[in-house]
Structure formats: structure tokens, C-alpha cells
Coordinates of C-alpha atoms in Angstrom, one line a residue:
M428 CA 36.9 9.4 -103.2
T429 CA 33.1 9.5 -102.9
Y430 CA 31.2 12.4 -101.3
A431 CA 30.6 10.3 -98.2
D432 CA 34.3 9.7 -97.9
S433 CA 34.9 13.4 -97.7
I434 CA 32.5 14.1 -94.8
T435 CA 34.2 15.1 -91.6
V436 CA 33.0 15.2 -88.0
E437 CA 33.7 18.9 -87.8
A438 CA 31.5 19.5 -90.9
L439 CA 28.7 17.5 -89.4
E440 CA 29.0 19.3 -86.1
A441 CA 28.9 22.7 -87.8
D442 CA 25.9 22.0 -90.0
P443 CA 24.8 18.5 -91.1
Y444 CA 21.8 19.6 -93.2
P445 CA 23.6 20.5 -96.4
I446 CA 25.5 17.2 -96.1
Y447 CA 22.2 15.2 -95.6
A448 CA 20.6 17.0 -98.6
E449 CA 23.5 16.0 -100.9
L450 CA 23.3 12.4 -99.7
R451 CA 19.6 12.3 -100.2
R452 CA 20.2 13.4 -103.8
S453 CA 23.2 11.3 -104.7
A454 CA 23.7 8.5 -102.2
P455 CA 20.7 8.1 -99.9
V456 CA 22.3 5.2 -98.1
A457 CA 26.1 5.6 -97.7
Y458 CA 29.0 4.5 -95.5
V459 CA 30.7 7.5 -93.8
P460 CA 34.2 6.5 -92.7
A461 CA 34.6 9.5 -90.4
V462 CA 32.1 8.1 -87.9
D463 CA 32.1 4.4 -89.0
L464 CA 28.4 4.5 -89.8
W465 CA 26.1 3.8 -92.7
F466 CA 24.0 7.0 -93.0
V467 CA 20.3 6.4 -94.0
T468 CA 18.9 9.8 -95.1
R469 CA 15.5 9.5 -96.8
W470 CA 12.2 9.4 -94.9
K471 CA 11.0 6.1 -96.3
D472 CA 14.4 4.3 -95.6
V473 CA 14.7 5.8 -92.2
E474 CA 11.2 4.6 -91.4
T475 CA 12.1 1.1 -92.7
V476 CA 15.2 0.9 -90.5
G477 CA 13.2 1.9 -87.4
K478 CA 10.3 -0.5 -88.1
T479 CA 12.3 -3.6 -89.1
P480 CA 14.0 -4.8 -86.0
D481 CA 14.6 -8.3 -87.3
I482 CA 17.0 -6.8 -89.9
F483 CA 18.1 -3.5 -88.1
S484 CA 18.7 -4.5 -84.5
N485 CA 19.3 -2.2 -81.5
V486 CA 21.8 -4.7 -80.1
V487 CA 25.0 -3.3 -81.6
G488 CA 28.5 -4.6 -81.4
T489 CA 30.3 -1.3 -80.8
S490 CA 28.1 1.3 -79.2
P491 CA 29.5 4.6 -77.8
V492 CA 26.5 4.7 -75.5
E493 CA 27.3 1.3 -74.0
R494 CA 31.0 2.1 -73.8
S495 CA 30.2 5.2 -71.7
F496 CA 27.2 4.2 -69.7
G497 CA 27.4 0.4 -69.5
K498 CA 24.8 -2.2 -70.5
P499 CA 22.1 -3.1 -71.0
T500 CA 20.5 0.3 -72.0
I501 CA 17.0 0.9 -73.2
L502 CA 18.5 2.2 -76.5
T503 CA 20.7 -0.8 -77.2
T504 CA 18.5 -3.8 -76.4
D505 CA 15.7 -5.6 -78.1
G506 CA 13.3 -8.4 -77.1
E507 CA 12.7 -9.3 -73.5
V508 CA 15.4 -7.1 -72.0
H509 CA 14.0 -4.1 -73.8
R510 CA 10.4 -4.9 -72.7
E511 CA 11.6 -5.3 -69.1
L512 CA 13.2 -1.9 -69.2
R513 CA 10.2 -0.2 -70.8
T514 CA 7.9 -1.8 -68.2
G515 CA 9.7 0.3 -65.6
V516 CA 10.2 3.5 -67.7
D517 CA 6.9 3.9 -69.4
P518 CA 4.4 4.4 -66.5
K519 CA 5.5 7.8 -65.5
Y520 CA 5.6 9.1 -69.1
R521 CA 2.3 7.9 -70.5
P522 CA 0.1 10.7 -72.0
R523 CA -2.7 10.6 -69.4
T524 CA -0.2 10.4 -66.6
V525 CA 1.9 13.3 -68.0
A526 CA -1.3 15.4 -68.3
G527 CA -1.9 15.0 -64.6
Y528 CA 1.4 16.4 -63.4
A529 CA 3.5 18.2 -66.1
G530 CA 1.7 21.5 -65.9
D531 CA 2.2 22.0 -62.2
L532 CA 5.8 20.6 -62.4
V533 CA 6.9 22.8 -65.2
R534 CA 5.2 26.0 -64.0
G535 CA 6.7 25.5 -60.5
I536 CA 10.2 25.5 -62.1
A537 CA 9.6 28.1 -64.9
D538 CA 7.8 30.8 -63.0
P539 CA 10.6 31.6 -60.5
L540 CA 13.1 31.6 -63.4
L541 CA 10.9 34.1 -65.3
D542 CA 10.5 36.2 -62.2
E543 CA 14.3 36.6 -62.1
L544 CA 14.5 37.3 -65.8
A545 CA 11.8 40.0 -65.5
K546 CA 14.1 41.9 -63.2
R547 CA 16.5 42.4 -66.1
G548 CA 16.2 43.7 -69.7
S549 CA 18.0 40.8 -71.3
A550 CA 19.0 37.2 -71.0
E551 CA 20.7 34.2 -72.6
L552 CA 17.8 31.9 -72.7
M553 CA 19.5 28.5 -73.3
A554 CA 21.5 28.6 -70.1
E555 CA 19.2 30.8 -68.0
Y556 CA 15.8 29.3 -68.9
F557 CA 15.3 26.4 -71.3
E558 CA 18.1 24.2 -70.0
P559 CA 17.2 24.8 -66.3
V560 CA 13.5 24.0 -67.0
S561 CA 14.4 20.9 -68.9
T562 CA 17.0 19.5 -66.5
L563 CA 15.0 20.2 -63.3
A564 CA 11.7 18.9 -64.8
L565 CA 13.3 15.6 -65.8
A566 CA 15.2 15.2 -62.5
H567 CA 12.2 15.9 -60.4
S568 CA 10.0 13.5 -62.4
M569 CA 12.6 10.8 -61.8
G570 CA 12.8 11.5 -58.1
L571 CA 16.1 13.5 -57.9
Y572 CA 15.4 16.7 -55.9
D573 CA 18.8 17.5 -54.4
V574 CA 20.9 18.0 -57.6
D575 CA 21.2 21.6 -58.7
V576 CA 21.0 23.1 -62.2
P577 CA 24.7 23.6 -62.8
T578 CA 25.3 19.9 -61.9
L579 CA 22.5 18.7 -64.1
R580 CA 23.7 20.8 -67.0
R581 CA 27.2 19.5 -66.6
W582 CA 25.9 16.0 -66.5
F583 CA 24.1 16.1 -69.8
Y584 CA 26.9 17.9 -71.6
G585 CA 29.4 15.4 -70.1
L586 CA 27.3 12.3 -70.9
A587 CA 26.7 13.6 -74.4
Q588 CA 30.5 13.5 -75.1
G589 CA 30.4 9.8 -74.7
A590 CA 27.2 9.1 -76.4
I591 CA 28.2 10.9 -79.7
N592 CA 31.8 9.7 -79.7
F593 CA 31.6 7.6 -82.9
E594 CA 35.1 8.7 -83.8
N595 CA 36.6 7.3 -80.5
D596 CA 38.1 10.5 -79.3
P597 CA 39.8 9.7 -75.9
K598 CA 39.3 13.2 -74.6
R599 CA 35.5 12.8 -75.0
D600 CA 35.6 9.4 -73.3
E601 CA 37.5 10.9 -70.4
I602 CA 34.9 13.5 -69.8
A603 CA 32.0 11.1 -70.2
D604 CA 33.6 8.5 -67.9
A605 CA 34.1 11.0 -65.1
V606 CA 30.5 12.3 -65.3
S607 CA 29.1 8.7 -65.6
A608 CA 30.9 7.7 -62.4
E609 CA 29.6 10.8 -60.6
V610 CA 26.0 10.1 -61.7
S611 CA 26.3 6.6 -60.3
E612 CA 27.6 7.8 -57.0
I613 CA 24.9 10.5 -56.6
V614 CA 21.9 8.5 -57.9
K615 CA 22.5 5.2 -56.1
P616 CA 21.5 6.4 -52.6
T617 CA 18.1 7.6 -54.0
L618 CA 17.5 4.3 -55.7
E619 CA 18.4 2.4 -52.5
R620 CA 15.9 4.5 -50.5
L621 CA 13.2 4.1 -53.2
A622 CA 13.7 0.3 -53.2
R623 CA 12.7 0.4 -49.5
E624 CA 10.2 3.2 -49.7
P625 CA 8.5 3.4 -53.1
D626 CA 6.7 6.5 -54.3
D627 CA 5.3 7.8 -57.7
S628 CA 8.7 8.8 -59.1
A629 CA 10.0 7.4 -62.3
F630 CA 12.9 5.8 -60.4
S631 CA 10.4 4.0 -58.1
H632 CA 8.5 2.7 -61.1
M633 CA 11.7 1.5 -62.7
L634 CA 12.5 -0.4 -59.5
H635 CA 9.1 -1.9 -58.7
D636 CA 6.6 -2.0 -61.6
G637 CA 6.0 -5.5 -63.0
M638 CA 8.1 -7.2 -60.3
P639 CA 6.9 -9.9 -57.9
P640 CA 5.9 -8.7 -54.4
G641 CA 9.0 -7.9 -52.3
Q642 CA 11.4 -7.8 -55.2
T643 CA 12.9 -4.9 -57.2
R644 CA 15.0 -4.7 -60.3
S645 CA 18.7 -4.4 -59.5
I646 CA 20.3 -1.0 -59.4
D647 CA 23.1 -2.2 -61.6
F648 CA 20.6 -3.4 -64.3
L649 CA 18.9 0.0 -64.3
M650 CA 21.8 2.4 -64.0
P651 CA 22.9 2.4 -67.7
T652 CA 19.3 3.2 -68.8
I653 CA 19.0 5.9 -66.1
K654 CA 22.0 7.6 -67.7
V655 CA 20.5 7.4 -71.1
I656 CA 17.2 8.9 -69.8
L657 CA 19.1 11.7 -67.9
L658 CA 21.0 12.6 -71.1
G659 CA 18.1 12.5 -73.6
G660 CA 15.4 13.6 -71.2
M661 CA 17.3 16.6 -70.0
Q662 CA 18.6 17.5 -73.4
E663 CA 15.7 17.0 -75.8
P664 CA 13.0 19.3 -74.3
G665 CA 15.3 22.2 -73.5
H666 CA 17.2 22.2 -76.7
G667 CA 14.1 21.6 -78.8
A668 CA 12.3 24.5 -77.1
G669 CA 15.3 26.7 -77.8
S670 CA 15.2 25.8 -81.5
V671 CA 11.4 26.6 -81.6
L672 CA 12.1 30.0 -80.1
A673 CA 15.0 30.6 -82.5
G674 CA 12.6 29.8 -85.4
L675 CA 10.0 32.2 -84.1
L676 CA 12.4 35.0 -83.3
T677 CA 13.8 34.9 -86.8
H678 CA 10.3 34.8 -88.4
P679 CA 8.5 37.8 -86.9
E680 CA 5.3 37.2 -88.8
Q681 CA 5.1 33.7 -87.3
M682 CA 5.9 35.0 -83.9
R683 CA 3.0 37.5 -84.2
A684 CA 0.6 34.7 -85.2
V685 CA 1.6 32.6 -82.2
L686 CA 1.2 35.5 -79.8
A687 CA -2.3 36.1 -81.2
D688 CA -3.3 32.5 -80.7
P689 CA -0.9 30.7 -78.3
D690 CA -3.3 27.9 -77.4
G691 CA -3.7 26.9 -81.1
L692 CA -0.3 27.7 -82.5
V693 CA 2.3 27.0 -79.7
P694 CA 1.8 23.2 -80.2
K695 CA 2.2 23.7 -84.0
A696 CA 5.3 25.8 -83.5
V697 CA 6.8 23.1 -81.2
D698 CA 6.1 20.3 -83.7
E699 CA 7.6 22.4 -86.5
G700 CA 10.7 23.2 -84.4
L701 CA 11.2 19.5 -83.7
R702 CA 11.0 18.8 -87.5
W703 CA 13.2 21.8 -88.5
I704 CA 16.0 21.0 -85.9
A705 CA 15.7 17.5 -84.4
P706 CA 17.3 17.7 -81.0
I707 CA 18.4 14.1 -81.2
G708 CA 19.5 13.3 -84.8
T709 CA 19.8 9.5 -85.1
Q710 CA 18.5 6.1 -84.2
T711 CA 21.6 3.8 -84.3
K712 CA 21.2 0.2 -85.3
Q713 CA 23.2 -2.8 -86.5
T714 CA 22.2 -5.1 -89.4
T715 CA 21.5 -8.7 -88.6
R716 CA 22.2 -9.8 -92.2
A717 CA 23.2 -8.3 -95.5
I718 CA 20.5 -6.0 -96.9
E719 CA 20.0 -3.7 -99.9
L720 CA 18.5 -0.4 -99.0
G721 CA 18.3 2.8 -100.9
G722 CA 20.4 1.4 -103.7
A723 CA 23.3 0.4 -101.4
A724 CA 24.4 -3.0 -100.2
I725 CA 24.9 -2.9 -96.5
P726 CA 26.8 -5.9 -95.1
A727 CA 25.8 -8.0 -92.1
G728 CA 26.9 -6.6 -88.7
A729 CA 27.2 -3.1 -90.0
P730 CA 26.4 0.0 -87.8
V731 CA 23.6 2.0 -89.3
A732 CA 22.5 5.6 -88.4
A733 CA 18.8 6.1 -89.2
L734 CA 19.0 9.9 -89.5
V735 CA 15.7 11.2 -88.3
S736 CA 17.0 14.7 -88.6
S737 CA 17.6 14.1 -92.4
A738 CA 14.2 12.4 -92.7
N739 CA 12.6 15.6 -91.3
R740 CA 14.1 17.6 -94.2
D741 CA 13.2 15.1 -96.9
E742 CA 12.0 17.1 -99.9
S743 CA 9.6 14.2 -100.9
R744 CA 7.7 14.7 -97.7
F745 CA 8.2 18.4 -96.7
P746 CA 8.2 21.0 -99.5
D747 CA 11.0 23.6 -98.9
P748 CA 12.2 21.6 -96.0
D749 CA 14.9 24.0 -94.7
R750 CA 12.2 26.7 -94.0
F751 CA 10.7 27.0 -90.6
D752 CA 6.9 27.2 -91.1
I753 CA 4.4 26.6 -88.4
R754 CA 1.6 26.4 -90.9
R755 CA 2.8 23.1 -92.4
N756 CA 0.3 20.3 -92.8
Q757 CA 2.4 17.5 -94.3
G758 CA 2.0 15.1 -91.4
S759 CA 4.1 14.2 -88.4
H760 CA 7.8 14.7 -87.9
A761 CA 10.3 11.9 -87.2
A762 CA 12.1 13.6 -84.2
F763 CA 11.0 11.0 -81.7
G764 CA 12.0 8.1 -83.9
F765 CA 10.2 5.1 -85.4
G766 CA 9.3 1.6 -84.3
H767 CA 9.3 0.1 -80.8
H768 CA 12.2 2.3 -79.9
F769 CA 10.1 5.4 -80.4
C770 CA 11.0 7.8 -77.6
S771 CA 9.4 6.7 -74.3
G772 CA 9.4 10.2 -73.0
R773 CA 8.0 11.9 -76.1
F774 CA 4.7 13.1 -74.4
F775 CA 6.6 14.5 -71.4
A776 CA 9.2 16.2 -73.7
R777 CA 6.6 17.8 -76.0
E778 CA 4.4 19.0 -73.1
Q779 CA 7.5 20.6 -71.4
M780 CA 8.3 22.3 -74.7
C781 CA 4.8 23.7 -75.1
L782 CA 4.6 24.9 -71.6
A783 CA 8.1 26.4 -71.5
V784 CA 7.6 28.4 -74.8
A785 CA 4.0 29.5 -73.9
L786 CA 5.0 30.7 -70.4
L787 CA 8.0 32.6 -71.8
L788 CA 5.9 34.3 -74.5
A789 CA 3.1 35.2 -72.2
R790 CA 5.6 36.9 -69.8
F791 CA 7.6 38.6 -72.6
P792 CA 5.5 39.2 -75.7
N793 CA 7.8 41.9 -76.9
M794 CA 10.9 39.8 -76.7
R795 CA 13.4 40.0 -79.6
L796 CA 16.9 38.9 -80.5
A797 CA 19.6 41.1 -79.0
D798 CA 21.0 43.6 -81.6
G799 CA 23.3 41.9 -84.0
D800 CA 22.6 38.4 -82.6
T801 CA 21.7 35.5 -85.0
P802 CA 21.2 32.1 -83.5
V803 CA 24.1 29.7 -84.2
F804 CA 23.3 26.0 -84.1
R805 CA 25.8 23.2 -83.5
G806 CA 25.8 19.4 -83.4
W807 CA 24.6 16.5 -85.5
E808 CA 23.7 13.8 -83.0
F809 CA 22.5 16.5 -80.5
R810 CA 21.7 19.9 -82.2
A811 CA 20.6 23.1 -80.6
P812 CA 21.3 26.9 -80.6
T813 CA 24.6 27.5 -78.8
A814 CA 23.0 30.6 -77.2
L815 CA 19.9 32.7 -77.5
H816 CA 20.6 36.3 -76.5
V817 CA 17.4 38.3 -76.2
T818 CA 16.0 41.6 -75.0
F819 CA 12.6 41.8 -73.5
G820 CA 11.2 45.2 -74.3
D821 CA 8.2 46.1 -72.3
K822 CA 7.4 43.4 -69.7
T823 CA 3.9 42.2 -68.6

């Protein structure tokens, strides 16, 4: 039995990083039977997979995303279909566009939440702050205004059960299928209205942009991608921001530096948090032909996980990679992926994270972890603190 043969889903969920480190050392490209994927773990190989679509295709034969959400999705297509979907998705999330609306949007959501937290001496920030900010900001940018936070949080946890179900657990599929059906039922009336009455929401752009006058993209064509965006767009900023704060709270000297220079160091803390704990861990591909990579022979038609989370801890690029350090200067992280499937919402996600962290620290500069609390992380495809229990000290 090889090391890769011994890897279990539970071990990956608990902490994939020691597993990735061993694979980078001994088998940088290896087939992992537990999830039926070829793991690619080193930076240069992960980058190769992401940037070589003629060999590593996003059109995969057995995708848990497509099984749960339908197809086509923006994640599991290439060529003209992918371009068509990006034509509708990209306009709302371009850097200059995001700069024009994200500040007001996020502050409008965050400030009332912070006002409520200020009435108390403590909070659990994942459920009470980061996830509400992330879910509402994404929903409102898309054009969904009548879905509450508990529903949105239930959606992204439920959709995630299907998206990560590489082991084909029927219980996970059951949860994901129920949520997927609910999303379709609730979102469809908004799409039907926007088809008749366009506005500046992401849903409206997805329906209308690049289409001939009087025509829209079909709702059935867009719905699988909408579910992908709801999952990733609600999960990534909130969970990424939670990991940033966990890093700062467990490194008081770095927290003090950020508090002294928030404009300069909050963005650096966010980028380091995304490197340290990638909220979304993989780009999944399929080989179009047999290929040798990282010393391994991958057959044609094989499912491949380009592990951006492992690339972010590659010792050849980041010295002492397991350490959270906002002063790093070794270049960009891989959390948003590589190639033409680089995350379309990356600018919106990063801006949300910077704003959510900065607003929280400005309101509660004396915040600390609750006595005896140490952040616990979980997940390998989607990873974040399970909870962040804090006390606020003196409020401002």
C-alpha cells in the first residue's frame, strides 16, 4: 500500500495540510482512491494543470458539481460554452465595477451587524458576522433581496455537500438535491422578472449581456452556474475572512501591526490568510490524453485535483509555509486558481474580505479569543474555522 492509498476522507476533512506536505515530498502527483482523484500538490504542477486546458480539461466525465447542480456550469465547461457563461457573469465583478459599489454594499450589511454585536461582550463571528456579510453581499449583488441569512447559510452548506461528494455518499447527495431544488424554485421568479425588466444586478447581466436585442439566455442554461456562484460566492469571502481573523487573533504581534496601519496591512493580511487557508482547495480537471506530470503517469480521461491549497504551502515558493505571516513577499497566492478558470468573483471576494475585517477591527480593536478557545478548522475542498468565539473588551 502506498501513502496515497492510505489517505481517508476523514483525514482530509480534519487537516489536509500534513497529507499534502507528505505528498509534495514523496509523491507530488498521486492517485488517491478514497476520492477517486489524482492529487497534484506542487506549485509548478498545479499551475501547469490550470494553464494547459488542451490537456487538463474542465469538461469532466463524473463531476459531483454537475451531478448536484446540473449542467453546463461555469466550472465544468470550456470553449464557447464557458465564454458564453463568462460573458454574463463577468460584468458585475470586474475590478472597476466592484470598486464602485462594494464599499456601500458591504458597509450597509456589516454596520447593523456590528451594532448588534456591540450591545454584547462576546460573539461567535462565523455565524454572527462573517457568513451573514458574505451571504447577503453576494445575494444582493446578484439581485436576490428577499432571502434571509439563515436560508442563505443553509443553501451554501447544503450545496457544498453535493459539490465535495467525491466519495458518492448518498446522504450528502440527498441534502444537496433538496437544497438545489429549493434554490431553483426561489430564484426562478426573480430571473423571470429580470428577463422582462433588466437592471444592474448580476442575474440581469447573465440574462442579457451579449445577447441580440429582445433575447435572453435561458433560465435552464443559467441555473447550474447560478448555484455554483451562490456556493462559491457566499462561502469564499466569509470563510476566507474568518481564517484571516483566526490568523491575526493567534498572532497578537501581527494583530497589533494591522491595528496600527489598517489601510496598509489589512489587504496584506487578507492575501496571507487566503494563502495560509485557501477557502476553496481545488480546481478539478480531466485529462484529455495520457500525460506524465510530477514523475507520475496519468492516464487519459482521469479526474485530476489541482490542489491550490497545497500549492499555497509549497516550500519551494513559501519558506516556512505553515506559518501565518502578513509580512511575506514571495509573490501571489493560488487561492483563486490558475488559467482561464481563475475565479471570476475574485475582486469582489477580496474586497469583501478587506472591508469585513477592517470594519470589525475598527469597531473592536481590543477583541481577543474567548478564554480557552483555539480556532478549529475543518474541510479540504472548503476549509474554514468551524467557529470563532471572541470577547470584545472595551468597545469604540
